[in-house]
JSON list of N, CA and C in Angstrom, two decimals:
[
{"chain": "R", "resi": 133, "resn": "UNK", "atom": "N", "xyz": [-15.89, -2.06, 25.85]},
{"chain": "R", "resi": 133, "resn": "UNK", "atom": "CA", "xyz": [-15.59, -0.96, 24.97]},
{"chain": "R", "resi": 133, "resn": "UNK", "atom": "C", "xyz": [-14.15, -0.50, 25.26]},
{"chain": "R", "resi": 134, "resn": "UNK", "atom": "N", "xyz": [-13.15, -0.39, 24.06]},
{"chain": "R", "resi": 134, "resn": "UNK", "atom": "CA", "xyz": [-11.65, 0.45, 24.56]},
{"chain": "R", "resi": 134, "resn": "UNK", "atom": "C", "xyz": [-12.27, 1.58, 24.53]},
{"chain": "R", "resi": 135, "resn": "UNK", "atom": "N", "xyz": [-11.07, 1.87, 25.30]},
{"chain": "R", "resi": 135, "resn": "UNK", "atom": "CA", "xyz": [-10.44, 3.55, 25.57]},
{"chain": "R", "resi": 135, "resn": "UNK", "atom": "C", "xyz": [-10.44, 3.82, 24.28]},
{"chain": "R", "resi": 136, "resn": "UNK", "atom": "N", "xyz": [-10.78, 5.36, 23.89]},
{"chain": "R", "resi": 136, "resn": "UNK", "atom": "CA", "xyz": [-10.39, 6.14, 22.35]},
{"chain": "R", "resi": 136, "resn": "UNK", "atom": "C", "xyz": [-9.30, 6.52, 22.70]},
{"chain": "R", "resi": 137, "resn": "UNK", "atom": "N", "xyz": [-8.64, 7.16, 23.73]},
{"chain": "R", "resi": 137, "resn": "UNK", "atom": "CA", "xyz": [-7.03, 7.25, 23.65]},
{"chain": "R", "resi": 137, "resn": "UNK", "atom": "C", "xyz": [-6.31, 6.40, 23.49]},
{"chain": "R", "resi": 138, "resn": "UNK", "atom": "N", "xyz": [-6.50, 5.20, 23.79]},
{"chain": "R", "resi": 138, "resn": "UNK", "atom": "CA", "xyz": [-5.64, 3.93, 23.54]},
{"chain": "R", "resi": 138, "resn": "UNK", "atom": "C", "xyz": [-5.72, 3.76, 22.19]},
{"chain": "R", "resi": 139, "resn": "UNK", "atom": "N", "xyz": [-6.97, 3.71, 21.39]},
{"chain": "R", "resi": 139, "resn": "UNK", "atom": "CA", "xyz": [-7.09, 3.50, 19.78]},
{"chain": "R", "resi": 139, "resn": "UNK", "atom": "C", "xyz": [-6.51, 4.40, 19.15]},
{"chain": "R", "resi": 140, "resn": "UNK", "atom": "N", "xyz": [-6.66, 6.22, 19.54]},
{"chain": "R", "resi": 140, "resn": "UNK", "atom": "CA", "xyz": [-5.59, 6.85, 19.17]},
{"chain": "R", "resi": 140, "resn": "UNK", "atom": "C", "xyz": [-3.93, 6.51, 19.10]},
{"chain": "R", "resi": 141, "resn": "UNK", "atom": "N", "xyz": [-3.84, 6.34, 20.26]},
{"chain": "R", "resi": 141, "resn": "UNK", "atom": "CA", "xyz": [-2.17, 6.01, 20.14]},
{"chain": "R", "resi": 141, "resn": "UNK", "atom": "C", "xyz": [-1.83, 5.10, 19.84]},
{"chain": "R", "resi": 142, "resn": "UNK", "atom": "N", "xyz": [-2.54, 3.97, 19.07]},
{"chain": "R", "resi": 142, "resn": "UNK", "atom": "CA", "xyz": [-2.14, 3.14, 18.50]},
{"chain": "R", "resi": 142, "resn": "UNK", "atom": "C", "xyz": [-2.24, 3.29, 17.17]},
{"chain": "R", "resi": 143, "resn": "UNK", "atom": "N", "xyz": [-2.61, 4.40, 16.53]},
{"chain": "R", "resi": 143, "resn": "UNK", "atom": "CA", "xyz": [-2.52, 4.61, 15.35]},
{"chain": "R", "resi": 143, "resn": "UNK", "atom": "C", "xyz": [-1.33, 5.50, 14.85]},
{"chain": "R", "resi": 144, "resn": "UNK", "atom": "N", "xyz": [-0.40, 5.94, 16.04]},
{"chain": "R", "resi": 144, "resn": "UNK", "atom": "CA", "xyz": [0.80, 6.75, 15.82]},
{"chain": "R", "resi": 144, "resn": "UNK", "atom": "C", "xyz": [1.59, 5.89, 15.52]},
{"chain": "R", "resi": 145, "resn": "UNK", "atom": "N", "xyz": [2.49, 6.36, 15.10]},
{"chain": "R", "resi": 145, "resn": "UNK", "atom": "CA", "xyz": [3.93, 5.36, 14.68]},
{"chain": "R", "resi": 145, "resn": "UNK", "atom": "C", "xyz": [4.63, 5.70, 15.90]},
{"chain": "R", "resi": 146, "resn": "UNK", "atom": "N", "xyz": [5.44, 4.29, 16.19]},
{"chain": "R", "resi": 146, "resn": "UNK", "atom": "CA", "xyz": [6.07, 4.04, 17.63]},
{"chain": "R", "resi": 146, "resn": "UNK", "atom": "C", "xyz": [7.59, 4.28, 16.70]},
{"chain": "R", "resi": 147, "resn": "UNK", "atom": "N", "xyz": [8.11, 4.78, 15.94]},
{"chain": "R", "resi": 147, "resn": "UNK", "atom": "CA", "xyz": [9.68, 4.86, 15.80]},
{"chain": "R", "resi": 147, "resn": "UNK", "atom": "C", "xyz": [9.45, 6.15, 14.57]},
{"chain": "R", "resi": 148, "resn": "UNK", "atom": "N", "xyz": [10.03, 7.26, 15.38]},
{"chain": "R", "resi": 148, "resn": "UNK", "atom": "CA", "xyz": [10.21, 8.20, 14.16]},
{"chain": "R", "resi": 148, "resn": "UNK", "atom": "C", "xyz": [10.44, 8.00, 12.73]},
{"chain": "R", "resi": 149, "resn": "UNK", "atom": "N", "xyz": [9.79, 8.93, 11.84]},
{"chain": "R", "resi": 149, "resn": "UNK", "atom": "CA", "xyz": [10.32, 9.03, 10.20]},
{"chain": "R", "resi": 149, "resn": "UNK", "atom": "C", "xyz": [10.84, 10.26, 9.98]},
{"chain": "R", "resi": 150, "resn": "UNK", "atom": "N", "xyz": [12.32, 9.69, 9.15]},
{"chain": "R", "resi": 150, "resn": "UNK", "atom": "CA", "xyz": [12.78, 10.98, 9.35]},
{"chain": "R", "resi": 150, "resn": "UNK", "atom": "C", "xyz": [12.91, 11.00, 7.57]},
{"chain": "R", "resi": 151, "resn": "UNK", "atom": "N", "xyz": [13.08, 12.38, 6.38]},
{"chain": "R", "resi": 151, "resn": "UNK", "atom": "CA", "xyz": [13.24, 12.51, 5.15]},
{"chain": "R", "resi": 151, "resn": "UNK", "atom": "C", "xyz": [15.14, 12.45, 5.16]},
{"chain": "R", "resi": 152, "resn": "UNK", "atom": "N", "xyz": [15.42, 11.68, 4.08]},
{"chain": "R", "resi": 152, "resn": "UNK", "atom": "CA", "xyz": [16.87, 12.11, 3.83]},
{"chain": "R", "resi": 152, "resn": "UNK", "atom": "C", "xyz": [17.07, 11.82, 2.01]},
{"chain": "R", "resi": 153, "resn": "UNK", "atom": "N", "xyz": [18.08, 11.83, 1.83]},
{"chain": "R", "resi": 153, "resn": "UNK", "atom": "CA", "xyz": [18.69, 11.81, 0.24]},
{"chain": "R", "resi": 153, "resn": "UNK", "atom": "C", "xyz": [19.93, 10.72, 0.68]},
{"chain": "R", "resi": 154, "resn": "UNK", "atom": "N", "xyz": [19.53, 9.45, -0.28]},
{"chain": "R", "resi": 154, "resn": "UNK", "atom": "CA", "xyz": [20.38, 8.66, -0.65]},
{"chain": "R", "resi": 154, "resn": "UNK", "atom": "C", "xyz": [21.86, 9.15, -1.19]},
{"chain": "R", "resi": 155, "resn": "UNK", "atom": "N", "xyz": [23.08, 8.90, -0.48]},
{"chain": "R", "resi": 155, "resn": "UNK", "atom": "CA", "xyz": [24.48, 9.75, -0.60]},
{"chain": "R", "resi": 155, "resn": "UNK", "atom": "C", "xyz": [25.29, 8.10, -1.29]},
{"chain": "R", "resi": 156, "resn": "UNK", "atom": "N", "xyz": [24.93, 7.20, -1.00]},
{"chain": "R", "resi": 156, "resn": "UNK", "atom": "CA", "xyz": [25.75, 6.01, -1.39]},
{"chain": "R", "resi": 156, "resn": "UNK", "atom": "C", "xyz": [24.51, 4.40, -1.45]},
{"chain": "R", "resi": 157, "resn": "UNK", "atom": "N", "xyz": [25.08, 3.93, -2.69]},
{"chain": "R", "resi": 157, "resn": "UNK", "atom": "CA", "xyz": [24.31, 2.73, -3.10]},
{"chain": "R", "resi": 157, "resn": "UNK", "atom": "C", "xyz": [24.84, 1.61, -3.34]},
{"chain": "R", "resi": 158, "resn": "UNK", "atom": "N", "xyz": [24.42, 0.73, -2.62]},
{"chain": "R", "resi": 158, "resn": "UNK", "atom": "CA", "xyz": [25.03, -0.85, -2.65]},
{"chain": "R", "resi": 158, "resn": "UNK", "atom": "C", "xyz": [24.02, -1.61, -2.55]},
{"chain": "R", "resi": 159, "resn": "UNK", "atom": "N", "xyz": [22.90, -1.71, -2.92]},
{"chain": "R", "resi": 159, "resn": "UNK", "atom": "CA", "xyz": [21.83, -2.71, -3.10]},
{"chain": "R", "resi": 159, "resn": "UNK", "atom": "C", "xyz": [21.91, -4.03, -2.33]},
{"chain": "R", "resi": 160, "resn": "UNK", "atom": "N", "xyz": [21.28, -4.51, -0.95]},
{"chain": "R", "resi": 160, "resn": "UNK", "atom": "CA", "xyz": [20.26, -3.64, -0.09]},
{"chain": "R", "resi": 160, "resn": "UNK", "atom": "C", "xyz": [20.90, -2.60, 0.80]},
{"chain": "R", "resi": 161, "resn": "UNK", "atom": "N", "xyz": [21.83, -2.26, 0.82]},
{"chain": "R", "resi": 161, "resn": "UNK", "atom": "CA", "xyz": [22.65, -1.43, 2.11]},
{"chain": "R", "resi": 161, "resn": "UNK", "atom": "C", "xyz": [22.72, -0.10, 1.25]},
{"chain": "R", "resi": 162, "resn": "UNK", "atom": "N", "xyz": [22.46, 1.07, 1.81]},
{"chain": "R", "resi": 162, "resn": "UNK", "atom": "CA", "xyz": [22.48, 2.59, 1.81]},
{"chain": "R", "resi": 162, "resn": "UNK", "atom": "C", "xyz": [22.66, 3.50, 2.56]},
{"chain": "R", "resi": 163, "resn": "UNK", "atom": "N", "xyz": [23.46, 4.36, 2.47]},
{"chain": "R", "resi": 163, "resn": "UNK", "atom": "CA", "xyz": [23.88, 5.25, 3.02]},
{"chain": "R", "resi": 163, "resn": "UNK", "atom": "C", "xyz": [22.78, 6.53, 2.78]},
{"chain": "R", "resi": 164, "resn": "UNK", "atom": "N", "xyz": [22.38, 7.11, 4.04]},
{"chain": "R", "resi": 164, "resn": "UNK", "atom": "CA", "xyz": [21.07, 8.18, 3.75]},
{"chain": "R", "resi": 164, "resn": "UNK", "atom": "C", "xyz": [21.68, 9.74, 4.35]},
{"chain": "R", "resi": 165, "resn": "UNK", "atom": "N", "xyz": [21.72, 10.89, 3.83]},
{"chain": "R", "resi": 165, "resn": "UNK", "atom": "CA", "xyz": [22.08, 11.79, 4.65]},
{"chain": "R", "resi": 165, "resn": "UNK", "atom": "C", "xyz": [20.26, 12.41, 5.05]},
{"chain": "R", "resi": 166, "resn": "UNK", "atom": "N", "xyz": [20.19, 12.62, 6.29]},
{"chain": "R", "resi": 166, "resn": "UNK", "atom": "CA", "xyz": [18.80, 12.72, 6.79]},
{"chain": "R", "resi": 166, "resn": "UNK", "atom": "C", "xyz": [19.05, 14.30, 6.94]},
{"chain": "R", "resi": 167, "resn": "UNK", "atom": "N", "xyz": [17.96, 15.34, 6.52]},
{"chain": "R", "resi": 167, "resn": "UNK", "atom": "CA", "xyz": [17.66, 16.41, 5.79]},
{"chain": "R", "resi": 167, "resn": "UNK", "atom": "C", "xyz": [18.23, 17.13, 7.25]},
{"chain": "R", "resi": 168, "resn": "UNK", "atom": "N", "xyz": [17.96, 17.04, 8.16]},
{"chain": "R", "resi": 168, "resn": "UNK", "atom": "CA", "xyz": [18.60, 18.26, 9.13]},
{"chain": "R", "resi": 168, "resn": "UNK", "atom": "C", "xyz": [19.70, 17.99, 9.52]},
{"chain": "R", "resi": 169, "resn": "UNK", "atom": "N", "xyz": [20.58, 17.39, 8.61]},
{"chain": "R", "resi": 169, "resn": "UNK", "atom": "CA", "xyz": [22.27, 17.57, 8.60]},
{"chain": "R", "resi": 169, "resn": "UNK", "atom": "C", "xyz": [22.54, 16.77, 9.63]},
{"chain": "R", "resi": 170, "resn": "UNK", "atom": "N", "xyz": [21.75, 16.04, 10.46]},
{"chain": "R", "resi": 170, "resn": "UNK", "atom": "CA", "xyz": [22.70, 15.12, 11.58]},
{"chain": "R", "resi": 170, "resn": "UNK", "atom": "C", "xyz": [23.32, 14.00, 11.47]},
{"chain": "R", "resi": 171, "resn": "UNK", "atom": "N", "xyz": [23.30, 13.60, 9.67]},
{"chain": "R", "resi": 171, "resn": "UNK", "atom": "CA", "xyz": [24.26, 12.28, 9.79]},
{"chain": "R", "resi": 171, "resn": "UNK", "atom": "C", "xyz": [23.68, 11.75, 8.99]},
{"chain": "R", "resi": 172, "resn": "UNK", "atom": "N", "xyz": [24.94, 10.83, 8.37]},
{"chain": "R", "resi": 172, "resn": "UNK", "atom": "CA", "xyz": [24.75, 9.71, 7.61]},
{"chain": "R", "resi": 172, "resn": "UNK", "atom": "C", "xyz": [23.73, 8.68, 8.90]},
{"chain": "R", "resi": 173, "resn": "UNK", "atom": "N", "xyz": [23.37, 7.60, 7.81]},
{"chain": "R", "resi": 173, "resn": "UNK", "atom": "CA", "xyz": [22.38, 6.76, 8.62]},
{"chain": "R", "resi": 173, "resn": "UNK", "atom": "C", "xyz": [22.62, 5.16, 7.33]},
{"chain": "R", "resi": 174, "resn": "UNK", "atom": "N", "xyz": [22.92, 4.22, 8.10]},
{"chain": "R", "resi": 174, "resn": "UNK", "atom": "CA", "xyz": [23.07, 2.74, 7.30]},
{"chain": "R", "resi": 174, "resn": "UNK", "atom": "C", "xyz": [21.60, 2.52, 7.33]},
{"chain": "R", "resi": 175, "resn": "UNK", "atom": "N", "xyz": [21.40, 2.24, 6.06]},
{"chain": "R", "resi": 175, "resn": "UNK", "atom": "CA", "xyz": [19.90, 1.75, 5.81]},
{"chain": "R", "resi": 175, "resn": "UNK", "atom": "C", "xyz": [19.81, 0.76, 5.05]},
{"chain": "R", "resi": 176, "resn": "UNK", "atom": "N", "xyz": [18.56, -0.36, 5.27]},
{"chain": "R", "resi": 176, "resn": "UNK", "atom": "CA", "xyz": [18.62, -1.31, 4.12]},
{"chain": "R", "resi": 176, "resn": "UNK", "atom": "C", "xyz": [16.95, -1.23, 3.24]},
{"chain": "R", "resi": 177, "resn": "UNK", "atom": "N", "xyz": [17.08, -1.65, 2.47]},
{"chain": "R", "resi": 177, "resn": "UNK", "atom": "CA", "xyz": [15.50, -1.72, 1.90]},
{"chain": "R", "resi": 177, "resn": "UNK", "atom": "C", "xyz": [15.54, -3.22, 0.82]},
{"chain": "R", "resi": 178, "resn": "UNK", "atom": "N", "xyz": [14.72, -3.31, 0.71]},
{"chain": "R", "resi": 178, "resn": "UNK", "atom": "CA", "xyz": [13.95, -4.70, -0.41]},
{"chain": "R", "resi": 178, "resn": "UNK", "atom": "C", "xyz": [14.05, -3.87, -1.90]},
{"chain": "R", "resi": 179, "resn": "UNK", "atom": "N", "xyz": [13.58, -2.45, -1.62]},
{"chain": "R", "resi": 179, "resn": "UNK", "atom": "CA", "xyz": [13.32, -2.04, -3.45]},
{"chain": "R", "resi": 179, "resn": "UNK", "atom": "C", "xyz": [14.83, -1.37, -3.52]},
{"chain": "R", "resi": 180, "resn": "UNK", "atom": "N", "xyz": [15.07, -1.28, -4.77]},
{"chain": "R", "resi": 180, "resn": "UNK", "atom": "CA", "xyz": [16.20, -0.68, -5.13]},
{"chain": "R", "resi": 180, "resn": "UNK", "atom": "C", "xyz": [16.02, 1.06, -5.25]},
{"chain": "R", "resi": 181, "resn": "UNK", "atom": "N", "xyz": [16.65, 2.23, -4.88]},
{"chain": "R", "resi": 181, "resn": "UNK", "atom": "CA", "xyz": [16.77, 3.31, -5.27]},
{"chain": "R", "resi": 181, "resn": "UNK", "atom": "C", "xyz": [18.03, 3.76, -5.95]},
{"chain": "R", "resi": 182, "resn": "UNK", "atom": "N", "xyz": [17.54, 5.32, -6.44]},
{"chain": "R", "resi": 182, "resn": "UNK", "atom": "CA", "xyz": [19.32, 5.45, -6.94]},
{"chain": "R", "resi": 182, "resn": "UNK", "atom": "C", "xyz": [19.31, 6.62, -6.14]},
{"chain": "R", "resi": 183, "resn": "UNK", "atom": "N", "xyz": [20.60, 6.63, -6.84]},
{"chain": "R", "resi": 183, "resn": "UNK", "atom": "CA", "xyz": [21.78, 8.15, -5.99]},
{"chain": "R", "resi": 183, "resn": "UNK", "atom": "C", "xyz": [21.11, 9.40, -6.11]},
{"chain": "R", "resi": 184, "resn": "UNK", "atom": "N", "xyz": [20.78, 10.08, -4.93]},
{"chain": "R", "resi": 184, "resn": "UNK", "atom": "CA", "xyz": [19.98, 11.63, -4.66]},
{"chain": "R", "resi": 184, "resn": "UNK", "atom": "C", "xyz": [18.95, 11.24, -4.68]},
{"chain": "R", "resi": 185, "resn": "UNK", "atom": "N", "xyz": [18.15, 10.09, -4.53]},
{"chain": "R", "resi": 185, "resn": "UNK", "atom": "CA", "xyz": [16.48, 10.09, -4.27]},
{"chain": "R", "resi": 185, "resn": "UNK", "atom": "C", "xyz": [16.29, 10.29, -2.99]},
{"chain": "R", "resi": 186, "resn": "UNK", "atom": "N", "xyz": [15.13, 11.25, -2.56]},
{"chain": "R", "resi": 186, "resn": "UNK", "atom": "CA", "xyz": [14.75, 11.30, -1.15]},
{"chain": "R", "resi": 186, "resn": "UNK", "atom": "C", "xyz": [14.01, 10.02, -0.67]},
{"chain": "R", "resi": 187, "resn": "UNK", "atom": "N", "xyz": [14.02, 10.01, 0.50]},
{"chain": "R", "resi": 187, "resn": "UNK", "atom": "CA", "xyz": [13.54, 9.06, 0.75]},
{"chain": "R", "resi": 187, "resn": "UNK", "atom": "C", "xyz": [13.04, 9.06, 2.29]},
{"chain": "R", "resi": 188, "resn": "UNK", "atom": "N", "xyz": [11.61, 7.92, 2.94]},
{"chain": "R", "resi": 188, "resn": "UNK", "atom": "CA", "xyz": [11.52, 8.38, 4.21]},
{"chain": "R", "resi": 188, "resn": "UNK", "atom": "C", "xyz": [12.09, 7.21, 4.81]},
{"chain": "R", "resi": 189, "resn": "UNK", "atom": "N", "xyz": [12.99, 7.66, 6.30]},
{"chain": "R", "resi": 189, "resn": "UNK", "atom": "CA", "xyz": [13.54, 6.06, 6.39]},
{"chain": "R", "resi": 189, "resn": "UNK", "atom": "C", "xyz": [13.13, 5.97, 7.93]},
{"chain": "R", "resi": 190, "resn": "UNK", "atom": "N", "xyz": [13.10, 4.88, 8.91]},
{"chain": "R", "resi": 190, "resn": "UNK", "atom": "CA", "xyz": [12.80, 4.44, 10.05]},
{"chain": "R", "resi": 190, "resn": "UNK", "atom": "C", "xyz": [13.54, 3.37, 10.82]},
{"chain": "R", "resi": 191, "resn": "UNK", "atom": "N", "xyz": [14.23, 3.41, 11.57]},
{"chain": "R", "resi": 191, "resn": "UNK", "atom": "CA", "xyz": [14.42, 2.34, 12.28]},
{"chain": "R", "resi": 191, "resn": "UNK", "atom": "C", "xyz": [15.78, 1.66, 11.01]},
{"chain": "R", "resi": 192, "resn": "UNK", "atom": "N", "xyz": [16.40, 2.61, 10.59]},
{"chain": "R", "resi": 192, "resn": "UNK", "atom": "CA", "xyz": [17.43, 2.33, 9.84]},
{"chain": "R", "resi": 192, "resn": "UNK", "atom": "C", "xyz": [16.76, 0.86, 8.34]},
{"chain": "R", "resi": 193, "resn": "UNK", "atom": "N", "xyz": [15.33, 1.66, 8.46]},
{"chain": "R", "resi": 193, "resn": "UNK", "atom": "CA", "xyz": [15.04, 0.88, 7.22]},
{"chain": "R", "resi": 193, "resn": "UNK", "atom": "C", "xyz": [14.36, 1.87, 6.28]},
{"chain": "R", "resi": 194, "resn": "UNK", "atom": "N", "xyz": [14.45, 1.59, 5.14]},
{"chain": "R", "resi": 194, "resn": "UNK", "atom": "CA", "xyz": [14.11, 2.89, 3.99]},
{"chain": "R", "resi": 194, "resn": "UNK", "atom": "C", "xyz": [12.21, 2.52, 3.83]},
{"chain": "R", "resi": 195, "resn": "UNK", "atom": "N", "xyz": [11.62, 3.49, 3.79]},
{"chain": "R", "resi": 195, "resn": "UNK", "atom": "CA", "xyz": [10.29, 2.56, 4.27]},
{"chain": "R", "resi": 195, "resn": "UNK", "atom": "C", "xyz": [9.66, 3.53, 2.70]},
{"chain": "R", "resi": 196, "resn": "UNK", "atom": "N", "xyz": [9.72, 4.17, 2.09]},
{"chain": "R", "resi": 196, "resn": "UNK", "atom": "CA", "xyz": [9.15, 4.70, 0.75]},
{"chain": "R", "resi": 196, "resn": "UNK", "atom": "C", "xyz": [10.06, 5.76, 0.08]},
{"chain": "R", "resi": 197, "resn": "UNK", "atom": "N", "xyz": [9.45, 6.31, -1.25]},
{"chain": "R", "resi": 197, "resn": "UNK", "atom": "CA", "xyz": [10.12, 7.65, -1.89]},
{"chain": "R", "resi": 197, "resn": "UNK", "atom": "C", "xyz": [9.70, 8.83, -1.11]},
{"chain": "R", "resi": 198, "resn": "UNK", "atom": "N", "xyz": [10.00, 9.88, -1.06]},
{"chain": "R", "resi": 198, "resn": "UNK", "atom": "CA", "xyz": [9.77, 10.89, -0.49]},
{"chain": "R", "resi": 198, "resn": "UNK", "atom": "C", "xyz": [9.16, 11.95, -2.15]},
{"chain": "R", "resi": 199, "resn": "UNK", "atom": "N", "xyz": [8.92, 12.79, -1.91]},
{"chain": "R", "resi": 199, "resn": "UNK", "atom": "CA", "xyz": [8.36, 13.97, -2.63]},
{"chain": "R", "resi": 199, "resn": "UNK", "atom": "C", "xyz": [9.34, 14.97, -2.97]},
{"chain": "R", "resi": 200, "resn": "UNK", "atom": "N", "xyz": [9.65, 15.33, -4.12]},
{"chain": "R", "resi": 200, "resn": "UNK", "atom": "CA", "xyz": [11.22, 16.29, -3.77]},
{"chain": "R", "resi": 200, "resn": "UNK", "atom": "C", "xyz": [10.25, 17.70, -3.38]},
{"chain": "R", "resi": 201, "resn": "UNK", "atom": "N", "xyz": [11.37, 18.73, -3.15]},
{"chain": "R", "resi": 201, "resn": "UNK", "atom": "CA", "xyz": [10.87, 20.01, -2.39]},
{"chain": "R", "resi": 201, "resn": "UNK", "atom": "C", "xyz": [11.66, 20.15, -1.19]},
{"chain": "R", "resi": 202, "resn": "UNK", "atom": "N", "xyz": [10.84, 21.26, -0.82]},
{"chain": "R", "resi": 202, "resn": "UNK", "atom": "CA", "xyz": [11.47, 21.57, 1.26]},
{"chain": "R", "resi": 202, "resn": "UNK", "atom": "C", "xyz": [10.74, 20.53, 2.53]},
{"chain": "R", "resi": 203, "resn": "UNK", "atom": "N", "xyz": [11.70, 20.37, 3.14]},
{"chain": "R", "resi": 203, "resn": "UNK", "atom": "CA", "xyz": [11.16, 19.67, 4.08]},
{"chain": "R", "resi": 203, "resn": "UNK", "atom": "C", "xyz": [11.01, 20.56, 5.37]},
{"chain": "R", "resi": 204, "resn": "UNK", "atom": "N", "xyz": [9.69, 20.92, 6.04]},
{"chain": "R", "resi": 204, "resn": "UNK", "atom": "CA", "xyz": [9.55, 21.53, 7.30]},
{"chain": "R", "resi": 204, "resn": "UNK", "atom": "C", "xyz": [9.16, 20.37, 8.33]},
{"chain": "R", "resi": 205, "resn": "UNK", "atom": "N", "xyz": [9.75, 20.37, 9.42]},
{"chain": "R", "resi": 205, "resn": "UNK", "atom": "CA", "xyz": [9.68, 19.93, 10.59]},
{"chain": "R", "resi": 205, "resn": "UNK", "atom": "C", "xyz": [8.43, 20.67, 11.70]},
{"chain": "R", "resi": 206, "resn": "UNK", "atom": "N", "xyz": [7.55, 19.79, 12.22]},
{"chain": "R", "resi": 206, "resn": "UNK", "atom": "CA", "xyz": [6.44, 19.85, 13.01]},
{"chain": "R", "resi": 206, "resn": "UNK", "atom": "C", "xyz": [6.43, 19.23, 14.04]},
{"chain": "R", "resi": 207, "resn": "UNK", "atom": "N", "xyz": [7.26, 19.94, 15.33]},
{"chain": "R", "resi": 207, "resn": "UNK", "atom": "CA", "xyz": [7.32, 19.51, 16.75]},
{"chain": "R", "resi": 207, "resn": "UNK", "atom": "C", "xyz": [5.20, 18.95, 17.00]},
{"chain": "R", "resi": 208, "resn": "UNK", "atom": "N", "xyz": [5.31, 17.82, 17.62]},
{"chain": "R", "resi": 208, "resn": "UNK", "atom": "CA", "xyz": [4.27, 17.45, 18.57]},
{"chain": "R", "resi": 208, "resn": "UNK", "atom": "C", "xyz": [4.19, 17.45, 19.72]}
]
């Protein structure tokens, strides 16, 4: 039988997601400004977006659309 903490933490994501807005487009390469102002971020993705779509990105890869609105942050 595993551990349930081990099955837990393997259901977390091992590389932060952070929300940002697409600032520059060159299809696959993008420029993301990530919502708490700390910076541009080089990103690539497979699907195409356009200019001002939010987006969630990881590991300097664009991984879906985001939801427009406010974004609040939730320390764990």
């Amino acid at each position: 039988m595993s551990n349930p903490l081990e099955r837990l933490m393997a259901l977390m994501p091992k590389a932060p997601e952070f929300v940002g807005t697409i600032t520059s487009v060159n299809h696959p390469n993008y420029k993301v400004l990530v919502s708490d102002n700390s910076g541009l971020v080089m990103c690539t993705s497979a699907v195409e977006y356009k200019l001002g779509e939010k987006v969630f990105i990881s590991n300097n890869e664009i991984k879906r659309s985001a939801l427009q609105g406010t974004v609040v942050q939730i320390e764990v």
